[in-house]
Amino acid sequence: RKQTKMVRFSIDAAFERHPIDSWLSRLREQVDLHRSKRIVLSDLFVQVSAKFIYHGWCVDTFRTHFDTAPNREALAAVMPLFLGWPNEAVRHHAQEIALRARLHQYASICSFMVEQHSKYPDLCCALLTHALVDANVQVTRLQVQTFLGTFVKLLKAGALSR
């Protein structure tokens, strides 16, 4: 018990000295530069970043530092790159992060899922379903129709594994 308190204290102190929101903001800038072809992100950089974010959302002690509106907004901005990254481990972590971080609450992620539904059928179904039932998400009538149309396409294609 005493050791757990010491670990939490150390983690809190580390995140106070090096805030996650600053790191995620810099990551977002790097992703934007990569998208504009001004830099090339290495596979190692993206893989380590995805793994770090994944652990941040999986470990209770870390999650309190990750689960803030600005951090989730930054994640929503970088998630399409992570989901489309050629490395399978990055894509796996990105899918888990999208679910754990409640990224269905961002219209940009829902739009991305609709556009890319054939690439990510199960994730698309999960995120759009969450968006439809989450009281914190304002979904327009047109979005509801679009989401339902996407579900129909996925079902007709037999693309859902669960």
PDB file of C-alpha atoms in Angstrom:
ATOM      1  CA  ARG A   1       0.000   0.000   0.000  1.00  0.00           C
ATOM      2  CA  LYS A   2       2.787   2.385   0.903  1.00  0.00           C
ATOM      3  CA  GLN A   3       4.638   1.397  -2.257  1.00  0.00           C
ATOM      4  CA  THR A   4       1.532   2.094  -4.359  1.00  0.00           C
ATOM      5  CA  LYS A   5       1.264   5.591  -2.858  1.00  0.00           C
ATOM      6  CA  MET A   6       4.924   6.221  -3.640  1.00  0.00           C
ATOM      7  CA  VAL A   7       4.449   5.084  -7.233  1.00  0.00           C
ATOM      8  CA  ARG A   8       1.393   7.321  -7.659  1.00  0.00           C
ATOM      9  CA  PHE A   9       3.252  10.257  -6.119  1.00  0.00           C
ATOM     10  CA  SER A  10       6.184   9.689  -8.489  1.00  0.00           C
ATOM     11  CA  ILE A  11       3.920   9.434 -11.516  1.00  0.00           C
ATOM     12  CA  ASP A  12       2.002  12.568 -10.531  1.00  0.00           C
ATOM     13  CA  ALA A  13       5.275  14.441 -10.050  1.00  0.00           C
ATOM     14  CA  ALA A  14       6.605  13.284 -13.421  1.00  0.00           C
ATOM     15  CA  PHE A  15       3.440  14.343 -15.232  1.00  0.00           C
ATOM     16  CA  GLU A  16       3.491  17.665 -13.396  1.00  0.00           C
ATOM     17  CA  ARG A  17       7.027  18.344 -14.667  1.00  0.00           C
ATOM     18  CA  HIS A  18       6.245  16.997 -18.148  1.00  0.00           C
ATOM     19  CA  PRO A  19       2.519  17.478 -18.816  1.00  0.00           C
ATOM     20  CA  ILE A  20       0.850  15.103 -21.236  1.00  0.00           C
ATOM     21  CA  ASP A  21      -1.074  17.931 -22.881  1.00  0.00           C
ATOM     22  CA  SER A  22       2.208  19.587 -23.917  1.00  0.00           C
ATOM     23  CA  TRP A  23       3.516  16.330 -25.351  1.00  0.00           C
ATOM     24  CA  LEU A  24       0.251  15.611 -27.193  1.00  0.00           C
ATOM     25  CA  SER A  25       0.247  19.139 -28.567  1.00  0.00           C
ATOM     26  CA  ARG A  26       3.753  18.604 -29.959  1.00  0.00           C
ATOM     27  CA  LEU A  27       2.700  15.215 -31.330  1.00  0.00           C
ATOM     28  CA  ARG A  28      -0.235  16.864 -33.067  1.00  0.00           C
ATOM     29  CA  GLU A  29       2.150  19.427 -34.618  1.00  0.00           C
ATOM     30  CA  GLN A  30       4.439  16.613 -35.815  1.00  0.00           C
ATOM     31  CA  VAL A  31       1.498  14.772 -37.377  1.00  0.00           C
ATOM     32  CA  ASP A  32       0.362  17.972 -39.120  1.00  0.00           C
ATOM     33  CA  LEU A  33       3.883  18.486 -40.488  1.00  0.00           C
ATOM     34  CA  HIS A  34       3.933  14.869 -41.667  1.00  0.00           C
ATOM     35  CA  ARG A  35       0.569  15.272 -43.418  1.00  0.00           C
ATOM     36  CA  SER A  36       1.838  18.413 -45.178  1.00  0.00           C
ATOM     37  CA  LYS A  37       4.935  16.440 -46.276  1.00  0.00           C
ATOM     38  CA  ARG A  38       7.297  18.818 -44.462  1.00  0.00           C
ATOM     39  CA  ILE A  39       8.671  15.989 -42.306  1.00  0.00           C
ATOM     40  CA  VAL A  40       8.546  12.204 -42.398  1.00  0.00           C
ATOM     41  CA  LEU A  41       7.667  10.440 -39.184  1.00  0.00           C
ATOM     42  CA  SER A  42       9.543   7.220 -38.577  1.00  0.00           C
ATOM     43  CA  ASP A  43       7.745   3.983 -37.868  1.00  0.00           C
ATOM     44  CA  LEU A  44       9.553   3.784 -34.516  1.00  0.00           C
ATOM     45  CA  PHE A  45       8.339   7.269 -33.506  1.00  0.00           C
ATOM     46  CA  VAL A  46       4.725   6.469 -34.372  1.00  0.00           C
ATOM     47  CA  GLN A  47       4.891   3.032 -32.771  1.00  0.00           C
ATOM     48  CA  VAL A  48       6.351   4.337 -29.497  1.00  0.00           C
ATOM     49  CA  SER A  49       3.863   7.225 -29.435  1.00  0.00           C
ATOM     50  CA  ALA A  50       0.908   4.899 -29.991  1.00  0.00           C
ATOM     51  CA  LYS A  51       2.112   2.468 -27.343  1.00  0.00           C
ATOM     52  CA  PHE A  52       2.665   5.264 -24.814  1.00  0.00           C
ATOM     53  CA  ILE A  53      -0.811   6.695 -25.416  1.00  0.00           C
ATOM     54  CA  TYR A  54      -2.325   3.197 -25.251  1.00  0.00           C
ATOM     55  CA  HIS A  55      -0.712   2.533 -21.859  1.00  0.00           C
ATOM     56  CA  GLY A  56      -1.794   5.956 -20.676  1.00  0.00           C
ATOM     57  CA  TRP A  57      -5.404   5.010 -21.298  1.00  0.00           C
ATOM     58  CA  CYS A  58      -5.103   1.437 -19.965  1.00  0.00           C
ATOM     59  CA  VAL A  59      -3.398   2.127 -16.628  1.00  0.00           C
ATOM     60  CA  ASP A  60      -5.647   3.759 -14.026  1.00  0.00           C
ATOM     61  CA  THR A  61      -2.779   5.701 -12.489  1.00  0.00           C
ATOM     62  CA  PHE A  62      -1.944   7.284 -15.857  1.00  0.00           C
ATOM     63  CA  ARG A  63      -5.498   7.731 -17.148  1.00  0.00           C
ATOM     64  CA  THR A  64      -6.263  10.734 -14.940  1.00  0.00           C
ATOM     65  CA  HIS A  65      -3.446  12.591 -16.684  1.00  0.00           C
ATOM     66  CA  PHE A  66      -4.632  11.584 -20.162  1.00  0.00           C
ATOM     67  CA  ASP A  67      -8.402  11.967 -19.809  1.00  0.00           C
ATOM     68  CA  THR A  68      -8.842  15.700 -20.363  1.00  0.00           C
ATOM     69  CA  ALA A  69     -10.733  17.525 -23.100  1.00  0.00           C
ATOM     70  CA  PRO A  70      -7.613  19.056 -24.707  1.00  0.00           C
ATOM     71  CA  ASN A  71      -5.840  15.685 -24.721  1.00  0.00           C
ATOM     72  CA  ARG A  72      -8.818  13.907 -26.241  1.00  0.00           C
ATOM     73  CA  GLU A  73      -9.097  16.648 -28.869  1.00  0.00           C
ATOM     74  CA  ALA A  74      -5.416  16.177 -29.768  1.00  0.00           C
ATOM     75  CA  LEU A  75      -5.986  12.425 -29.997  1.00  0.00           C
ATOM     76  CA  ALA A  76      -8.929  12.945 -32.319  1.00  0.00           C
ATOM     77  CA  ALA A  77      -6.648  14.985 -34.569  1.00  0.00           C
ATOM     78  CA  VAL A  78      -3.853  12.381 -34.771  1.00  0.00           C
ATOM     79  CA  MET A  79      -5.983   9.228 -34.768  1.00  0.00           C
ATOM     80  CA  PRO A  80      -6.617   9.058 -38.540  1.00  0.00           C
ATOM     81  CA  LEU A  81      -2.862   8.934 -39.153  1.00  0.00           C
ATOM     82  CA  PHE A  82      -2.403   6.204 -36.534  1.00  0.00           C
ATOM     83  CA  LEU A  83      -5.317   4.184 -37.911  1.00  0.00           C
ATOM     84  CA  GLY A  84      -3.858   4.324 -41.413  1.00  0.00           C
ATOM     85  CA  TRP A  85      -0.261   3.641 -40.392  1.00  0.00           C
ATOM     86  CA  PRO A  86       1.229   0.557 -42.132  1.00  0.00           C
ATOM     87  CA  ASN A  87       2.398  -1.025 -38.856  1.00  0.00           C
ATOM     88  CA  GLU A  88      -0.245  -3.450 -37.517  1.00  0.00           C
ATOM     89  CA  ALA A  89       0.713  -2.782 -33.869  1.00  0.00           C
ATOM     90  CA  VAL A  90       0.110   0.952 -34.332  1.00  0.00           C
ATOM     91  CA  ARG A  91      -3.278   0.306 -35.933  1.00  0.00           C
ATOM     92  CA  HIS A  92      -4.244  -2.061 -33.106  1.00  0.00           C
ATOM     93  CA  HIS A  93      -3.269   0.476 -30.428  1.00  0.00           C
ATOM     94  CA  ALA A  94      -5.065   3.241 -32.327  1.00  0.00           C
ATOM     95  CA  GLN A  95      -8.301   1.247 -32.363  1.00  0.00           C
ATOM     96  CA  GLU A  96      -8.078   0.574 -28.634  1.00  0.00           C
ATOM     97  CA  ILE A  97      -7.264   4.219 -27.920  1.00  0.00           C
ATOM     98  CA  ALA A  98     -10.202   5.414 -30.012  1.00  0.00           C
ATOM     99  CA  LEU A  99     -12.571   3.278 -27.945  1.00  0.00           C
ATOM    100  CA  ARG A 100     -11.038   3.962 -24.522  1.00  0.00           C
ATOM    101  CA  ALA A 101     -10.683   7.712 -25.096  1.00  0.00           C
ATOM    102  CA  ARG A 102     -14.335   8.028 -26.202  1.00  0.00           C
ATOM    103  CA  LEU A 103     -13.318   9.532 -29.528  1.00  0.00           C
ATOM    104  CA  HIS A 104     -16.835   8.864 -30.799  1.00  0.00           C
ATOM    105  CA  GLN A 105     -17.627  12.211 -29.169  1.00  0.00           C
ATOM    106  CA  TYR A 106     -15.747  14.011 -31.957  1.00  0.00           C
ATOM    107  CA  ALA A 107     -17.530  14.670 -35.238  1.00  0.00           C
ATOM    108  CA  SER A 108     -14.219  14.465 -37.114  1.00  0.00           C
ATOM    109  CA  ILE A 109     -13.713  10.869 -35.941  1.00  0.00           C
ATOM    110  CA  CYS A 110     -17.286   9.883 -36.787  1.00  0.00           C
ATOM    111  CA  SER A 111     -16.921  11.423 -40.253  1.00  0.00           C
ATOM    112  CA  PHE A 112     -13.624   9.611 -40.725  1.00  0.00           C
ATOM    113  CA  MET A 113     -15.271   6.332 -39.710  1.00  0.00           C
ATOM    114  CA  VAL A 114     -18.114   6.844 -42.184  1.00  0.00           C
ATOM    115  CA  GLU A 115     -15.644   7.621 -44.989  1.00  0.00           C
ATOM    116  CA  GLN A 116     -13.347   4.715 -44.129  1.00  0.00           C
ATOM    117  CA  HIS A 117     -15.972   2.208 -42.958  1.00  0.00           C
ATOM    118  CA  SER A 118     -14.750  -0.544 -45.261  1.00  0.00           C
ATOM    119  CA  LYS A 119     -11.210  -0.338 -43.806  1.00  0.00           C
ATOM    120  CA  TYR A 120     -12.324  -0.394 -40.160  1.00  0.00           C
ATOM    121  CA  PRO A 121     -15.742  -2.091 -40.106  1.00  0.00           C
ATOM    122  CA  ASP A 122     -15.785  -3.242 -36.473  1.00  0.00           C
ATOM    123  CA  LEU A 123     -14.299  -0.035 -35.099  1.00  0.00           C
ATOM    124  CA  CYS A 124     -16.668   1.993 -37.250  1.00  0.00           C
ATOM    125  CA  CYS A 125     -19.666   0.088 -35.937  1.00  0.00           C
ATOM    126  CA  ALA A 126     -18.514   0.454 -32.316  1.00  0.00           C
ATOM    127  CA  LEU A 127     -17.729   4.169 -32.503  1.00  0.00           C
ATOM    128  CA  LEU A 128     -20.832   5.150 -34.450  1.00  0.00           C
ATOM    129  CA  THR A 129     -23.032   3.078 -32.133  1.00  0.00           C
ATOM    130  CA  HIS A 130     -21.469   4.779 -29.109  1.00  0.00           C
ATOM    131  CA  ALA A 131     -22.052   8.165 -30.749  1.00  0.00           C
ATOM    132  CA  LEU A 132     -25.729   7.357 -31.212  1.00  0.00           C
ATOM    133  CA  VAL A 133     -26.322   6.345 -27.593  1.00  0.00           C
ATOM    134  CA  ASP A 134     -23.960   8.717 -25.736  1.00  0.00           C
ATOM    135  CA  ALA A 135     -25.938  11.504 -24.056  1.00  0.00           C
ATOM    136  CA  ASN A 136     -22.859  13.774 -24.330  1.00  0.00           C
ATOM    137  CA  VAL A 137     -22.879  13.627 -28.130  1.00  0.00           C
ATOM    138  CA  GLN A 138     -25.093  15.927 -30.164  1.00  0.00           C
ATOM    139  CA  VAL A 139     -26.024  13.950 -33.269  1.00  0.00           C
ATOM    140  CA  THR A 140     -28.032  15.609 -36.020  1.00  0.00           C
ATOM    141  CA  ARG A 141     -30.802  13.879 -37.927  1.00  0.00           C
ATOM    142  CA  LEU A 142     -28.559  13.791 -41.016  1.00  0.00           C
ATOM    143  CA  GLN A 143     -25.767  12.145 -39.006  1.00  0.00           C
ATOM    144  CA  VAL A 144     -28.181   9.514 -37.694  1.00  0.00           C
ATOM    145  CA  GLN A 145     -29.258   8.744 -41.257  1.00  0.00           C
ATOM    146  CA  THR A 146     -25.636   8.610 -42.402  1.00  0.00           C
ATOM    147  CA  PHE A 147     -24.616   6.324 -39.529  1.00  0.00           C
ATOM    148  CA  LEU A 148     -27.542   3.981 -40.184  1.00  0.00           C
ATOM    149  CA  GLY A 149     -26.707   3.944 -43.893  1.00  0.00           C
ATOM    150  CA  THR A 150     -23.136   3.004 -42.997  1.00  0.00           C
ATOM    151  CA  PHE A 151     -24.377   0.162 -40.768  1.00  0.00           C
ATOM    152  CA  VAL A 152     -26.503  -1.129 -43.654  1.00  0.00           C
ATOM    153  CA  LYS A 153     -23.482  -1.054 -46.008  1.00  0.00           C
ATOM    154  CA  LEU A 154     -21.383  -2.972 -43.473  1.00  0.00           C
ATOM    155  CA  LEU A 155     -24.097  -5.553 -42.923  1.00  0.00           C
ATOM    156  CA  LYS A 156     -24.737  -6.034 -46.640  1.00  0.00           C
ATOM    157  CA  ALA A 157     -21.018  -6.510 -47.226  1.00  0.00           C
ATOM    158  CA  GLY A 158     -20.784  -9.037 -44.372  1.00  0.00           C
ATOM    159  CA  ALA A 159     -17.904  -6.941 -43.068  1.00  0.00           C
ATOM    160  CA  LEU A 160     -18.629  -7.145 -39.354  1.00  0.00           C
ATOM    161  CA  SER A 161     -16.843  -9.899 -37.455  1.00  0.00           C
ATOM    162  CA  ARG A 162     -18.915  -9.715 -34.276  1.00  0.00           C
TER     163      ARG A 162
END
